[in-house]
mmCIF file with all atom_site columns, C-alpha atoms in Angstrom:
data_model
loop_
_atom_site.group_PDB
_atom_site.id
_atom_site.type_symbol
_atom_site.label_atom_id
_atom_site.label_alt_id
_atom_site.label_comp_id
_atom_site.label_asym_id
_atom_site.label_entity_id
_atom_site.label_seq_id
_atom_site.pdbx_PDB_ins_code
_atom_site.Cartn_x
_atom_site.Cartn_y
_atom_site.Cartn_z
_atom_site.occupancy
_atom_site.B_iso_or_equiv
_atom_site.pdbx_formal_charge
_atom_site.auth_seq_id
_atom_site.auth_comp_id
_atom_site.auth_asym_id
_atom_site.auth_atom_id
_atom_site.pdbx_PDB_model_num
ATOM 1   C CA . MET X 1 1   ? -28.245 16.992  -82.927 1.00 44.00 ? 873  MET X CA 1
ATOM 2   C CA . SER X 1 2   ? -28.109 15.744  -86.599 1.00 46.00 ? 874  SER X CA 1
ATOM 3   C CA . ASP X 1 3   ? -31.245 13.649  -88.214 1.00 48.00 ? 875  ASP X CA 1
ATOM 4   C CA . PRO X 1 4   ? -31.144 10.344  -87.029 1.00 49.00 ? 876  PRO X CA 1
ATOM 5   C CA . ALA X 1 5   ? -31.607 9.065   -90.619 1.00 50.00 ? 877  ALA X CA 1
ATOM 6   C CA . GLU X 1 6   ? -28.608 10.836  -91.629 1.00 53.00 ? 878  GLU X CA 1
ATOM 7   C CA . GLY X 1 7   ? -26.342 8.931   -89.007 1.00 52.00 ? 879  GLY X CA 1
ATOM 8   C CA . SER X 1 8   ? -24.720 10.477  -86.060 1.00 50.00 ? 880  SER X CA 1
ATOM 9   C CA . THR X 1 9   ? -21.778 12.537  -85.623 1.00 53.00 ? 881  THR X CA 1
ATOM 10  C CA . GLN X 1 10  ? -18.759 12.505  -83.325 1.00 56.00 ? 882  GLN X CA 1
ATOM 11  C CA . ASP X 1 11  ? -20.332 15.956  -81.983 1.00 57.00 ? 883  ASP X CA 1
ATOM 12  C CA . ASP X 1 12  ? -23.727 14.687  -81.431 1.00 63.00 ? 884  ASP X CA 1
ATOM 13  C CA . GLU X 1 13  ? -24.434 14.561  -77.747 1.00 64.00 ? 885  GLU X CA 1
ATOM 14  C CA . TRP X 1 14  ? -26.450 11.492  -76.151 1.00 61.00 ? 886  TRP X CA 1
ATOM 15  C CA . THR X 1 15  ? -28.752 12.634  -74.118 1.00 70.00 ? 887  THR X CA 1
ATOM 16  C CA . ASP X 1 16  ? -31.921 9.648   -74.012 1.00 79.00 ? 888  ASP X CA 1
ATOM 17  C CA . PRO X 1 17  ? -31.387 7.135   -71.350 1.00 84.00 ? 889  PRO X CA 1
ATOM 18  C CA . LEU X 1 18  ? -30.066 3.434   -72.335 1.00 92.00 ? 890  LEU X CA 1
ATOM 19  C CA . LEU X 1 19  ? -32.094 0.669   -70.374 1.00 95.00 ? 891  LEU X CA 1
ATOM 20  C CA . LEU X 1 20  ? -30.206 -2.509  -70.181 1.00 96.00 ? 892  LEU X CA 1
ATOM 21  C CA . SER X 1 21  ? -31.384 -5.880  -68.835 1.00 97.00 ? 893  SER X CA 1
ATOM 22  C CA . VAL X 1 22  ? -28.233 -7.564  -67.217 1.00 97.00 ? 894  VAL X CA 1
ATOM 23  C CA . ARG X 1 23  ? -28.180 -11.390 -65.896 1.00 98.00 ? 895  ARG X CA 1
ATOM 24  C CA . HIS X 1 24  ? -24.781 -12.378 -64.101 1.00 98.00 ? 896  HIS X CA 1
ATOM 25  C CA . LEU X 1 25  ? -24.418 -16.190 -63.352 1.00 98.00 ? 897  LEU X CA 1
ATOM 26  C CA . THR X 1 26  ? -21.508 -17.528 -61.538 1.00 96.00 ? 898  THR X CA 1
ATOM 27  C CA . ARG X 1 27  ? -21.822 -21.466 -60.714 1.00 97.00 ? 899  ARG X CA 1
ATOM 28  C CA . TYR X 1 28  ? -19.902 -23.475 -58.752 1.00 95.00 ? 900  TYR X CA 1
ATOM 29  C CA . ASP X 1 29  ? -19.453 -27.278 -59.064 1.00 97.00 ? 901  ASP X CA 1
ATOM 30  C CA . TYR X 1 30  ? -17.657 -28.823 -56.522 1.00 95.00 ? 902  TYR X CA 1
ATOM 31  C CA . HIS X 1 31  ? -15.854 -32.144 -56.703 1.00 95.00 ? 903  HIS X CA 1
ATOM 32  C CA . ASP X 1 32  ? -17.044 -33.295 -53.506 1.00 95.00 ? 904  ASP X CA 1
ATOM 33  C CA . ASP X 1 33  ? -19.993 -31.917 -51.063 1.00 95.00 ? 905  ASP X CA 1
ATOM 34  C CA . VAL X 1 34  ? -19.218 -28.960 -48.988 1.00 94.00 ? 906  VAL X CA 1
ATOM 35  C CA . TRP X 1 35  ? -20.736 -27.170 -46.241 1.00 90.00 ? 907  TRP X CA 1
ATOM 36  C CA . ASP X 1 36  ? -20.324 -24.076 -44.274 1.00 89.00 ? 908  ASP X CA 1
ATOM 37  C CA . SER X 1 37  ? -19.802 -22.029 -47.660 1.00 90.00 ? 909  SER X CA 1
ATOM 38  C CA . PHE X 1 38  ? -19.440 -18.121 -47.087 1.00 93.00 ? 910  PHE X CA 1
ATOM 39  C CA . ASN X 1 39  ? -19.727 -15.721 -49.817 1.00 95.00 ? 911  ASN X CA 1
ATOM 40  C CA . GLU X 1 40  ? -19.461 -12.369 -50.832 1.00 96.00 ? 912  GLU X CA 1
ATOM 41  C CA . ALA X 1 41  ? -21.022 -10.838 -54.091 1.00 97.00 ? 913  ALA X CA 1
ATOM 42  C CA . ARG X 1 42  ? -20.290 -7.503  -55.561 1.00 97.00 ? 914  ARG X CA 1
ATOM 43  C CA . LEU X 1 43  ? -23.499 -7.751  -58.243 1.00 98.00 ? 915  LEU X CA 1
ATOM 44  C CA . GLN X 1 44  ? -25.672 -4.947  -57.872 1.00 98.00 ? 916  GLN X CA 1
ATOM 45  C CA . PRO X 1 45  ? -24.654 -2.399  -60.204 1.00 97.00 ? 917  PRO X CA 1
ATOM 46  C CA . VAL X 1 46  ? -24.661 1.467   -58.531 1.00 95.00 ? 918  VAL X CA 1
ATOM 47  C CA . SER X 1 47  ? -26.423 4.409   -58.864 1.00 93.00 ? 919  SER X CA 1
ATOM 48  C CA . ASP X 1 48  ? -24.636 7.549   -59.290 1.00 88.00 ? 920  ASP X CA 1
ATOM 49  C CA . THR X 1 49  ? -24.616 10.756  -61.812 1.00 85.00 ? 921  THR X CA 1
ATOM 50  C CA . ALA X 1 50  ? -24.034 8.235   -64.967 1.00 87.00 ? 922  ALA X CA 1
ATOM 51  C CA . GLN X 1 51  ? -26.484 5.277   -63.929 1.00 92.00 ? 923  GLN X CA 1
ATOM 52  C CA . GLU X 1 52  ? -29.533 4.263   -62.057 1.00 94.00 ? 924  GLU X CA 1
ATOM 53  C CA . CYS X 1 53  ? -29.976 0.882   -60.896 1.00 97.00 ? 925  CYS X CA 1
ATOM 54  C CA . ARG X 1 54  ? -33.831 0.837   -61.163 1.00 97.00 ? 926  ARG X CA 1
ATOM 55  C CA . GLU X 1 55  ? -34.047 -2.966  -59.928 1.00 98.00 ? 927  GLU X CA 1
ATOM 56  C CA . PHE X 1 56  ? -31.930 -5.404  -58.480 1.00 98.00 ? 928  PHE X CA 1
ATOM 57  C CA . HIS X 1 57  ? -32.712 -9.446  -57.677 1.00 97.00 ? 929  HIS X CA 1
ATOM 58  C CA . LEU X 1 58  ? -29.985 -11.808 -56.093 1.00 97.00 ? 930  LEU X CA 1
ATOM 59  C CA . ARG X 1 59  ? -30.767 -15.723 -56.403 1.00 96.00 ? 931  ARG X CA 1
ATOM 60  C CA . VAL X 1 60  ? -28.393 -17.953 -54.405 1.00 95.00 ? 932  VAL X CA 1
ATOM 61  C CA . GLU X 1 61  ? -29.357 -21.647 -54.803 1.00 94.00 ? 933  GLU X CA 1
ATOM 62  C CA . PRO X 1 62  ? -29.211 -24.031 -52.651 1.00 94.00 ? 934  PRO X CA 1
ATOM 63  C CA . THR X 1 63  ? -30.955 -21.010 -50.556 1.00 88.00 ? 935  THR X CA 1
ATOM 64  C CA . ALA X 1 64  ? -28.607 -19.438 -47.917 1.00 74.00 ? 936  ALA X CA 1
ATOM 65  C CA . THR X 1 65  ? -29.498 -18.347 -44.401 1.00 77.00 ? 937  THR X CA 1
ATOM 66  C CA . SER X 1 66  ? -29.884 -15.000 -44.515 1.00 87.00 ? 938  SER X CA 1
ATOM 67  C CA . LEU X 1 67  ? -29.020 -12.531 -47.748 1.00 93.00 ? 939  LEU X CA 1
ATOM 68  C CA . ARG X 1 68  ? -27.083 -9.548  -45.723 1.00 96.00 ? 940  ARG X CA 1
ATOM 69  C CA . ASP X 1 69  ? -25.462 -6.660  -47.503 1.00 97.00 ? 941  ASP X CA 1
ATOM 70  C CA . TYR X 1 70  ? -23.507 -3.472  -46.357 1.00 97.00 ? 942  TYR X CA 1
ATOM 71  C CA . PRO X 1 71  ? -21.283 -1.049  -48.429 1.00 96.00 ? 943  PRO X CA 1
ATOM 72  C CA . ASP X 1 72  ? -18.065 -1.147  -49.218 1.00 93.00 ? 944  ASP X CA 1
ATOM 73  C CA . PHE X 1 73  ? -15.227 1.482   -49.365 1.00 87.00 ? 945  PHE X CA 1
ATOM 74  C CA . TYR X 1 74  ? -15.919 2.167   -52.670 1.00 87.00 ? 946  TYR X CA 1
ATOM 75  C CA . GLY X 1 75  ? -20.038 2.864   -52.320 1.00 90.00 ? 947  GLY X CA 1
ATOM 76  C CA . ASN X 1 76  ? -20.343 -0.870  -53.832 1.00 95.00 ? 948  ASN X CA 1
ATOM 77  C CA . CYS X 1 77  ? -23.210 -2.832  -52.311 1.00 97.00 ? 949  CYS X CA 1
ATOM 78  C CA . VAL X 1 78  ? -21.938 -6.177  -51.030 1.00 97.00 ? 950  VAL X CA 1
ATOM 79  C CA . HIS X 1 79  ? -24.025 -8.726  -50.473 1.00 97.00 ? 951  HIS X CA 1
ATOM 80  C CA . TYR X 1 80  ? -22.993 -11.693 -47.890 1.00 96.00 ? 952  TYR X CA 1
ATOM 81  C CA . PHE X 1 81  ? -24.259 -15.041 -47.339 1.00 96.00 ? 953  PHE X CA 1
ATOM 82  C CA . ASP X 1 82  ? -23.472 -18.697 -46.181 1.00 94.00 ? 954  ASP X CA 1
ATOM 83  C CA . VAL X 1 83  ? -25.037 -21.801 -46.742 1.00 94.00 ? 955  VAL X CA 1
ATOM 84  C CA . PRO X 1 84  ? -24.540 -24.017 -43.874 1.00 93.00 ? 956  PRO X CA 1
ATOM 85  C CA . GLN X 1 85  ? -25.632 -27.079 -45.668 1.00 93.00 ? 957  GLN X CA 1
ATOM 86  C CA . LYS X 1 86  ? -24.172 -29.813 -48.003 1.00 94.00 ? 958  LYS X CA 1
ATOM 87  C CA . HIS X 1 87  ? -24.400 -29.085 -51.404 1.00 95.00 ? 959  HIS X CA 1
ATOM 88  C CA . ALA X 1 88  ? -22.179 -30.045 -54.646 1.00 96.00 ? 960  ALA X CA 1
ATOM 89  C CA . ARG X 1 89  ? -22.913 -26.911 -56.675 1.00 96.00 ? 961  ARG X CA 1
ATOM 90  C CA . LEU X 1 90  ? -23.815 -23.040 -55.589 1.00 95.00 ? 962  LEU X CA 1
ATOM 91  C CA . GLU X 1 91  ? -25.256 -20.873 -58.210 1.00 96.00 ? 963  GLU X CA 1
ATOM 92  C CA . VAL X 1 92  ? -25.747 -16.646 -57.749 1.00 96.00 ? 964  VAL X CA 1
ATOM 93  C CA . GLU X 1 93  ? -27.337 -15.008 -59.973 1.00 97.00 ? 965  GLU X CA 1
ATOM 94  C CA . ALA X 1 94  ? -28.260 -11.549 -60.139 1.00 98.00 ? 966  ALA X CA 1
ATOM 95  C CA . PHE X 1 95  ? -30.757 -9.658  -62.318 1.00 98.00 ? 967  PHE X CA 1
ATOM 96  C CA . SER X 1 96  ? -30.442 -6.069  -62.701 1.00 98.00 ? 968  SER X CA 1
ATOM 97  C CA . ARG X 1 97  ? -32.228 -2.946  -64.659 1.00 98.00 ? 969  ARG X CA 1
ATOM 98  C CA . VAL X 1 98  ? -30.166 -0.013  -65.364 1.00 97.00 ? 970  VAL X CA 1
ATOM 99  C CA . ALA X 1 99  ? -30.770 3.050   -67.062 1.00 96.00 ? 971  ALA X CA 1
ATOM 100 C CA . THR X 1 100 ? -27.802 4.815   -68.099 1.00 92.00 ? 972  THR X CA 1
ATOM 101 C CA . CYS X 1 101 ? -27.394 8.843   -68.653 1.00 85.00 ? 973  CYS X CA 1
ATOM 102 C CA . ALA X 1 102 ? -24.945 10.943  -70.477 1.00 79.00 ? 974  ALA X CA 1
ATOM 103 C CA . ASP X 1 103 ? -21.866 10.743  -68.220 1.00 74.00 ? 975  ASP X CA 1
ATOM 104 C CA . THR X 1 104 ? -21.186 14.450  -66.790 1.00 74.00 ? 976  THR X CA 1
ATOM 105 C CA . ARG X 1 105 ? -17.700 13.326  -64.883 1.00 69.00 ? 977  ARG X CA 1
ATOM 106 C CA . GLY X 1 106 ? -15.300 14.943  -67.581 1.00 70.00 ? 978  GLY X CA 1
ATOM 107 C CA . PRO X 1 107 ? -12.569 13.211  -68.676 1.00 73.00 ? 979  PRO X CA 1
ATOM 108 C CA . ILE X 1 108 ? -10.250 10.656  -66.401 1.00 69.00 ? 980  ILE X CA 1
ATOM 109 C CA . PRO X 1 109 ? -7.922  13.177  -64.729 1.00 67.00 ? 981  PRO X CA 1
ATOM 110 C CA . ALA X 1 110 ? -4.175  12.592  -65.774 1.00 69.00 ? 982  ALA X CA 1
ATOM 111 C CA . VAL X 1 111 ? -1.603  12.244  -63.410 1.00 64.00 ? 983  VAL X CA 1
ATOM 112 C CA . ASN X 1 112 ? 1.698   13.690  -65.355 1.00 66.00 ? 984  ASN X CA 1
ATOM 113 C CA . PRO X 1 113 ? 4.161   12.738  -65.057 1.00 68.00 ? 985  PRO X CA 1
ATOM 114 C CA . PRO X 1 114 ? 3.829   9.630   -63.430 1.00 65.00 ? 986  PRO X CA 1
ATOM 115 C CA . SER X 1 115 ? 6.275   10.725  -60.129 1.00 68.00 ? 987  SER X CA 1
ATOM 116 C CA . ALA X 1 116 ? 2.609   13.145  -59.055 1.00 66.00 ? 988  ALA X CA 1
ATOM 117 C CA . LEU X 1 117 ? 1.497   9.769   -58.021 1.00 64.00 ? 989  LEU X CA 1
ATOM 118 C CA . LYS X 1 118 ? 3.928   10.478  -54.750 1.00 68.00 ? 990  LYS X CA 1
ATOM 119 C CA . ASP X 1 119 ? 1.827   13.590  -53.859 1.00 68.00 ? 991  ASP X CA 1
ATOM 120 C CA . HIS X 1 120 ? -0.301  12.710  -50.619 1.00 67.00 ? 992  HIS X CA 1
ATOM 121 C CA . ALA X 1 121 ? -3.451  13.297  -52.493 1.00 68.00 ? 993  ALA X CA 1
ATOM 122 C CA . GLU X 1 122 ? -2.631  11.151  -55.337 1.00 63.00 ? 994  GLU X CA 1
ATOM 123 C CA . VAL X 1 123 ? -1.774  8.581   -53.115 1.00 67.00 ? 995  VAL X CA 1
ATOM 124 C CA . GLU X 1 124 ? -5.001  8.621   -51.079 1.00 69.00 ? 996  GLU X CA 1
ATOM 125 C CA . ASP X 1 125 ? -7.294  8.527   -53.862 1.00 68.00 ? 997  ASP X CA 1
ATOM 126 C CA . TYR X 1 126 ? -5.169  5.871   -55.589 1.00 70.00 ? 998  TYR X CA 1
ATOM 127 C CA . PHE X 1 127 ? -3.843  4.113   -53.125 1.00 72.00 ? 999  PHE X CA 1
ATOM 128 C CA . ASP X 1 128 ? -5.204  0.383   -53.930 1.00 73.00 ? 1000 ASP X CA 1
ATOM 129 C CA . PHE X 1 129 ? -3.953  0.479   -57.540 1.00 72.00 ? 1001 PHE X CA 1
ATOM 130 C CA . LEU X 1 130 ? -0.590  1.726   -56.817 1.00 71.00 ? 1002 LEU X CA 1
ATOM 131 C CA . ASN X 1 131 ? 0.667   -1.581  -55.366 1.00 73.00 ? 1003 ASN X CA 1
ATOM 132 C CA . ASP X 1 132 ? 1.839   -4.883  -57.145 1.00 74.00 ? 1004 ASP X CA 1
ATOM 133 C CA . SER X 1 133 ? -0.436  -7.920  -56.241 1.00 78.00 ? 1005 SER X CA 1
ATOM 134 C CA . HIS X 1 134 ? 0.419   -11.258 -57.479 1.00 78.00 ? 1006 HIS X CA 1
ATOM 135 C CA . PHE X 1 135 ? -2.613  -11.044 -60.204 1.00 78.00 ? 1007 PHE X CA 1
ATOM 136 C CA . VAL X 1 136 ? -0.963  -7.471  -61.456 1.00 74.00 ? 1008 VAL X CA 1
ATOM 137 C CA . SER X 1 137 ? 2.633   -6.423  -61.401 1.00 75.00 ? 1009 SER X CA 1
ATOM 138 C CA . LEU X 1 138 ? 3.584   -2.641  -61.840 1.00 73.00 ? 1010 LEU X CA 1
ATOM 139 C CA . ASP X 1 139 ? 6.408   -3.026  -63.776 1.00 78.00 ? 1011 ASP X CA 1
ATOM 140 C CA . LYS X 1 140 ? 8.286   -0.997  -66.339 1.00 78.00 ? 1012 LYS X CA 1
ATOM 141 C CA . GLU X 1 141 ? 6.426   -3.381  -69.468 1.00 80.00 ? 1013 GLU X CA 1
ATOM 142 C CA . VAL X 1 142 ? 2.971   -3.211  -67.923 1.00 76.00 ? 1014 VAL X CA 1
ATOM 143 C CA . TRP X 1 143 ? 3.192   0.735   -67.244 1.00 75.00 ? 1015 TRP X CA 1
ATOM 144 C CA . ARG X 1 144 ? 4.292   1.144   -71.034 1.00 79.00 ? 1016 ARG X CA 1
ATOM 145 C CA . GLU X 1 145 ? 1.375   -0.869  -72.103 1.00 79.00 ? 1017 GLU X CA 1
ATOM 146 C CA . SER X 1 146 ? -0.873  0.881   -70.111 1.00 76.00 ? 1018 SER X CA 1
ATOM 147 C CA . ILE X 1 147 ? 0.061   4.163   -71.585 1.00 77.00 ? 1019 ILE X CA 1
ATOM 148 C CA . ASP X 1 148 ? 0.268   2.721   -74.856 1.00 78.00 ? 1020 ASP X CA 1
ATOM 149 C CA . ALA X 1 149 ? -3.730  1.609   -74.518 1.00 76.00 ? 1021 ALA X CA 1
ATOM 150 C CA . LEU X 1 150 ? -4.803  5.390   -73.357 1.00 71.00 ? 1022 LEU X CA 1
ATOM 151 C CA . PRO X 1 151 ? -5.287  7.677   -76.720 1.00 70.00 ? 1023 PRO X CA 1
ATOM 152 C CA . THR X 1 152 ? -3.910  10.556  -74.776 1.00 67.00 ? 1024 THR X CA 1
ATOM 153 C CA . GLY X 1 153 ? -1.084  8.595   -73.149 1.00 56.00 ? 1025 GLY X CA 1
#
């Protein structure tokens, strides 16, 4: 590794953890009072080979009856809660401390040609991302833009 005073080069390997403090606030202001509000939040950073979630706190205001969690299909922690009392505002605030490490997972696997996505193993791995939704279409223009955005195509 080069001397930090000389600046870094592209070939330098990053080995020191990067410590991050993250605050995420979602606030809902309702036009009228609401009650029996049922909610899910995916705000807790995952711990894996690239990062470690060292601390996590979730605040819900007004106070939820009970805060529970379960892991989703991708291993994310899903917190779910309900607020039965009347309220005109809901705040969900997450505080996290995360230590990142050098990513040893390697490059994103290429799927070339796109017809390879019809292979059973690829469909299983990428199923959720291979279908249109009303938020994201998979038409040819979007496909071309995504290929142009990647450095390796």
